Structure formats: structure tokens, C-alpha cells
Amino acid sequence: MKFGSGDTPQGITHEGQFDPVLYKLLKIKEKIMFARFFKDESGATAIEYGLIAAATGLALVATMPAINTALNTTFGSISAEL
């Protein structure tokens, strides 16, 4: 692989000269990192737990007014009996 002066990747040098071996090693490492990233499912699990927590929160917000009314009625009648 030959590179002219205009298309040499920046930062891929050894002792001031372009190093094609180093460039190839970095490309291989980059491919391995992308493969690991796409195989990793821990982020998906965290998102699933986040969605479950959000759904639980929405369910609580939706049911709290009814629970509040029922509790006020119950404690109001207990207070009246005492």
C-alpha cells in the first residue's frame, strides 16, 4: 500500500516516517473493537431495565390519584368513627 504525501494518515508515524505495519495493526485493532462493540449486549440490558422502570413510574403516576381518593375516604371514615 503506497501513500503519497497528500494522503498519508496523520499520526501513523514511527520516528517521523509513515509506518505501514503500524497502520495495518491499528486497522486490525479497530475492526476487533467494532466487533466487540456490536457483540456486547450489556447496553441493551440497561436500556431494557430503564424502559421497565419508566413503565412502572408511569403506572404509579396513573394510579396515584385513585389510590389517594380511596385512602382519604378510608381514613376519613375511620376518623369520623373515632
Short mmCIF file of N, CA and C in Angstrom, two decimals:
data_model
loop_
_atom_site.label_atom_id
_atom_site.label_comp_id
_atom_site.label_asym_id
_atom_site.label_seq_id
_atom_site.Cartn_x
_atom_site.Cartn_y
_atom_site.Cartn_z
N MET A 1 0.84 -1.16 0.00
CA MET A 1 0.00 0.00 0.00
C MET A 1 0.90 1.23 0.00
N LYS A 2 0.79 2.04 -1.03
CA LYS A 2 1.63 3.23 -1.12
C LYS A 2 0.78 4.46 -0.85
N PHE A 3 1.36 5.37 -0.12
CA PHE A 3 0.70 6.62 0.17
C PHE A 3 1.57 7.75 -0.33
N GLY A 4 0.94 8.69 -1.01
CA GLY A 4 1.66 9.90 -1.40
C GLY A 4 1.69 10.86 -0.23
N SER A 5 2.29 11.99 -0.41
CA SER A 5 2.41 12.94 0.68
C SER A 5 1.06 13.53 1.07
N GLY A 6 0.11 13.56 0.14
CA GLY A 6 -1.19 14.17 0.43
C GLY A 6 -2.16 13.24 1.12
N ASP A 7 -1.99 11.93 0.99
CA ASP A 7 -2.98 11.02 1.56
C ASP A 7 -2.42 10.13 2.67
N THR A 8 -1.32 10.53 3.29
CA THR A 8 -0.77 9.78 4.41
C THR A 8 -1.63 10.03 5.64
N PRO A 9 -2.11 8.95 6.29
CA PRO A 9 -2.91 9.15 7.51
C PRO A 9 -2.08 9.86 8.57
N GLN A 10 -2.68 10.82 9.21
CA GLN A 10 -1.99 11.60 10.23
C GLN A 10 -1.79 10.76 11.48
N GLY A 11 -0.66 10.89 12.14
CA GLY A 11 -0.40 10.23 13.41
C GLY A 11 0.08 8.80 13.29
N ILE A 12 0.18 8.25 12.09
CA ILE A 12 0.64 6.87 11.91
C ILE A 12 2.11 6.94 11.50
N THR A 13 2.93 7.36 12.43
CA THR A 13 4.35 7.51 12.10
C THR A 13 5.20 6.84 13.17
N HIS A 14 6.37 6.47 12.76
CA HIS A 14 7.38 5.95 13.68
C HIS A 14 8.67 6.64 13.32
N GLU A 15 9.20 7.37 14.27
CA GLU A 15 10.41 8.16 14.05
C GLU A 15 10.24 9.13 12.88
N GLY A 16 9.07 9.74 12.80
CA GLY A 16 8.82 10.75 11.78
C GLY A 16 8.46 10.21 10.41
N GLN A 17 8.46 8.91 10.19
CA GLN A 17 8.14 8.31 8.90
C GLN A 17 6.83 7.52 9.00
N PHE A 18 6.08 7.52 7.91
CA PHE A 18 4.85 6.73 7.86
C PHE A 18 5.22 5.26 8.03
N ASP A 19 4.49 4.56 8.90
CA ASP A 19 4.77 3.15 9.18
C ASP A 19 3.57 2.31 8.73
N PRO A 20 3.67 1.63 7.57
CA PRO A 20 2.53 0.85 7.07
C PRO A 20 2.18 -0.34 7.97
N VAL A 21 3.16 -0.91 8.66
CA VAL A 21 2.88 -2.03 9.56
C VAL A 21 2.04 -1.53 10.73
N LEU A 22 2.44 -0.42 11.30
CA LEU A 22 1.68 0.17 12.40
C LEU A 22 0.27 0.52 11.94
N TYR A 23 0.15 1.06 10.73
CA TYR A 23 -1.15 1.40 10.16
C TYR A 23 -2.04 0.17 10.06
N LYS A 24 -1.50 -0.95 9.56
CA LYS A 24 -2.27 -2.18 9.42
C LYS A 24 -2.68 -2.73 10.79
N LEU A 25 -1.77 -2.66 11.77
CA LEU A 25 -2.10 -3.12 13.12
C LEU A 25 -3.22 -2.30 13.74
N LEU A 26 -3.18 -1.00 13.52
CA LEU A 26 -4.24 -0.15 14.05
C LEU A 26 -5.57 -0.44 13.38
N LYS A 27 -5.56 -0.73 12.09
CA LYS A 27 -6.79 -1.08 11.37
C LYS A 27 -7.37 -2.39 11.90
N ILE A 28 -6.50 -3.37 12.16
CA ILE A 28 -6.95 -4.65 12.70
C ILE A 28 -7.55 -4.44 14.09
N LYS A 29 -6.87 -3.65 14.92
CA LYS A 29 -7.38 -3.37 16.27
C LYS A 29 -8.73 -2.66 16.19
N GLU A 30 -8.88 -1.76 15.25
CA GLU A 30 -10.13 -1.05 15.07
C GLU A 30 -11.26 -2.03 14.72
N LYS A 31 -11.00 -2.98 13.84
CA LYS A 31 -12.01 -3.97 13.46
C LYS A 31 -12.39 -4.83 14.65
N ILE A 32 -11.42 -5.22 15.46
CA ILE A 32 -11.69 -6.04 16.65
C ILE A 32 -12.55 -5.26 17.64
N MET A 33 -12.25 -3.98 17.83
CA MET A 33 -13.02 -3.16 18.76
C MET A 33 -14.46 -3.01 18.29
N PHE A 34 -14.67 -2.80 16.99
CA PHE A 34 -16.03 -2.69 16.46
C PHE A 34 -16.78 -4.01 16.63
N ALA A 35 -16.12 -5.13 16.40
CA ALA A 35 -16.76 -6.44 16.56
C ALA A 35 -17.18 -6.64 18.01
N ARG A 36 -16.32 -6.28 18.95
CA ARG A 36 -16.66 -6.42 20.38
C ARG A 36 -17.83 -5.51 20.74
N PHE A 37 -17.82 -4.30 20.19
CA PHE A 37 -18.89 -3.35 20.47
C PHE A 37 -20.24 -3.88 20.01
N PHE A 38 -20.28 -4.45 18.81
CA PHE A 38 -21.55 -4.93 18.28
C PHE A 38 -22.01 -6.23 18.95
N LYS A 39 -21.08 -7.00 19.51
CA LYS A 39 -21.46 -8.22 20.21
C LYS A 39 -21.88 -7.96 21.65
N ASP A 40 -21.49 -6.83 22.21
CA ASP A 40 -21.78 -6.50 23.61
C ASP A 40 -23.27 -6.20 23.77
N GLU A 41 -23.93 -6.91 24.67
CA GLU A 41 -25.36 -6.71 24.89
C GLU A 41 -25.66 -6.07 26.24
N SER A 42 -24.65 -5.66 26.98
CA SER A 42 -24.89 -5.08 28.30
C SER A 42 -25.64 -3.75 28.19
N GLY A 43 -25.38 -2.99 27.16
CA GLY A 43 -26.11 -1.73 26.97
C GLY A 43 -27.58 -1.98 26.70
N ALA A 44 -27.89 -3.03 25.93
CA ALA A 44 -29.28 -3.36 25.65
C ALA A 44 -30.00 -3.76 26.93
N THR A 45 -29.32 -4.48 27.80
CA THR A 45 -29.93 -4.87 29.07
C THR A 45 -30.22 -3.64 29.92
N ALA A 46 -29.31 -2.71 29.96
CA ALA A 46 -29.53 -1.48 30.73
C ALA A 46 -30.71 -0.70 30.18
N ILE A 47 -30.83 -0.64 28.87
CA ILE A 47 -31.96 0.06 28.25
C ILE A 47 -33.27 -0.63 28.60
N GLU A 48 -33.28 -1.96 28.58
CA GLU A 48 -34.49 -2.70 28.94
C GLU A 48 -34.90 -2.40 30.38
N TYR A 49 -33.94 -2.39 31.30
CA TYR A 49 -34.26 -2.06 32.69
C TYR A 49 -34.77 -0.63 32.81
N GLY A 50 -34.21 0.27 32.04
CA GLY A 50 -34.68 1.65 32.04
C GLY A 50 -36.11 1.76 31.55
N LEU A 51 -36.45 1.00 30.51
CA LEU A 51 -37.83 1.01 30.00
C LEU A 51 -38.80 0.43 31.02
N ILE A 52 -38.38 -0.63 31.71
CA ILE A 52 -39.24 -1.22 32.75
C ILE A 52 -39.47 -0.21 33.87
N ALA A 53 -38.41 0.48 34.29
CA ALA A 53 -38.54 1.49 35.35
C ALA A 53 -39.45 2.63 34.91
N ALA A 54 -39.32 3.06 33.66
CA ALA A 54 -40.18 4.14 33.14
C ALA A 54 -41.64 3.70 33.10
N ALA A 55 -41.90 2.47 32.66
CA ALA A 55 -43.27 1.96 32.60
C ALA A 55 -43.86 1.85 34.01
N THR A 56 -43.06 1.40 34.96
CA THR A 56 -43.52 1.31 36.34
C THR A 56 -43.86 2.68 36.89
N GLY A 57 -43.00 3.66 36.60
CA GLY A 57 -43.26 5.04 37.05
C GLY A 57 -44.53 5.60 36.46
N LEU A 58 -44.75 5.36 35.18
CA LEU A 58 -45.97 5.85 34.53
C LEU A 58 -47.20 5.18 35.13
N ALA A 59 -47.11 3.88 35.42
CA ALA A 59 -48.25 3.18 36.03
C ALA A 59 -48.56 3.75 37.41
N LEU A 60 -47.52 4.06 38.18
CA LEU A 60 -47.73 4.65 39.51
C LEU A 60 -48.36 6.03 39.41
N VAL A 61 -47.88 6.83 38.48
CA VAL A 61 -48.43 8.18 38.31
C VAL A 61 -49.90 8.10 37.89
N ALA A 62 -50.23 7.13 37.07
CA ALA A 62 -51.61 6.99 36.59
C ALA A 62 -52.55 6.51 37.70
N THR A 63 -52.06 5.67 38.61
CA THR A 63 -52.94 5.11 39.65
C THR A 63 -52.95 5.89 40.95
N MET A 64 -52.01 6.79 41.16
CA MET A 64 -51.93 7.51 42.43
C MET A 64 -53.18 8.35 42.74
N PRO A 65 -53.78 9.04 41.79
CA PRO A 65 -54.99 9.81 42.16
C PRO A 65 -56.11 8.91 42.70
N ALA A 66 -56.32 7.75 42.10
CA ALA A 66 -57.36 6.85 42.58
C ALA A 66 -57.02 6.31 43.96
N ILE A 67 -55.78 5.96 44.18
CA ILE A 67 -55.35 5.46 45.49
C ILE A 67 -55.49 6.57 46.55
N ASN A 68 -55.13 7.80 46.17
CA ASN A 68 -55.23 8.93 47.09
C ASN A 68 -56.68 9.14 47.52
N THR A 69 -57.60 9.09 46.57
CA THR A 69 -59.02 9.27 46.88
C THR A 69 -59.52 8.16 47.80
N ALA A 70 -59.16 6.92 47.48
CA ALA A 70 -59.60 5.79 48.30
C ALA A 70 -59.04 5.88 49.72
N LEU A 71 -57.78 6.24 49.86
CA LEU A 71 -57.19 6.35 51.19
C LEU A 71 -57.80 7.50 51.98
N ASN A 72 -58.06 8.63 51.33
CA ASN A 72 -58.70 9.76 52.02
C ASN A 72 -60.09 9.36 52.52
N THR A 73 -60.84 8.63 51.70
CA THR A 73 -62.17 8.18 52.10
C THR A 73 -62.08 7.22 53.29
N THR A 74 -61.15 6.26 53.21
CA THR A 74 -60.99 5.27 54.28
C THR A 74 -60.59 5.94 55.59
N PHE A 75 -59.56 6.77 55.55
CA PHE A 75 -59.11 7.42 56.78
C PHE A 75 -60.11 8.45 57.28
N GLY A 76 -60.87 9.06 56.37
CA GLY A 76 -61.92 9.99 56.78
C GLY A 76 -63.02 9.27 57.57
N SER A 77 -63.41 8.09 57.07
CA SER A 77 -64.45 7.34 57.79
C SER A 77 -63.94 6.80 59.12
N ILE A 78 -62.67 6.40 59.17
CA ILE A 78 -62.08 5.95 60.45
C ILE A 78 -62.03 7.10 61.43
N SER A 79 -61.67 8.29 60.95
CA SER A 79 -61.59 9.46 61.82
C SER A 79 -62.97 9.83 62.33
N ALA A 80 -63.99 9.71 61.51
CA ALA A 80 -65.36 10.03 61.92
C ALA A 80 -65.85 9.02 62.97
N GLU A 81 -65.48 7.77 62.85
CA GLU A 81 -65.89 6.74 63.80
C GLU A 81 -65.26 6.95 65.18
N LEU A 82 -64.04 7.49 65.19
CA LEU A 82 -63.35 7.69 66.48
C LEU A 82 -63.95 8.90 67.16
#
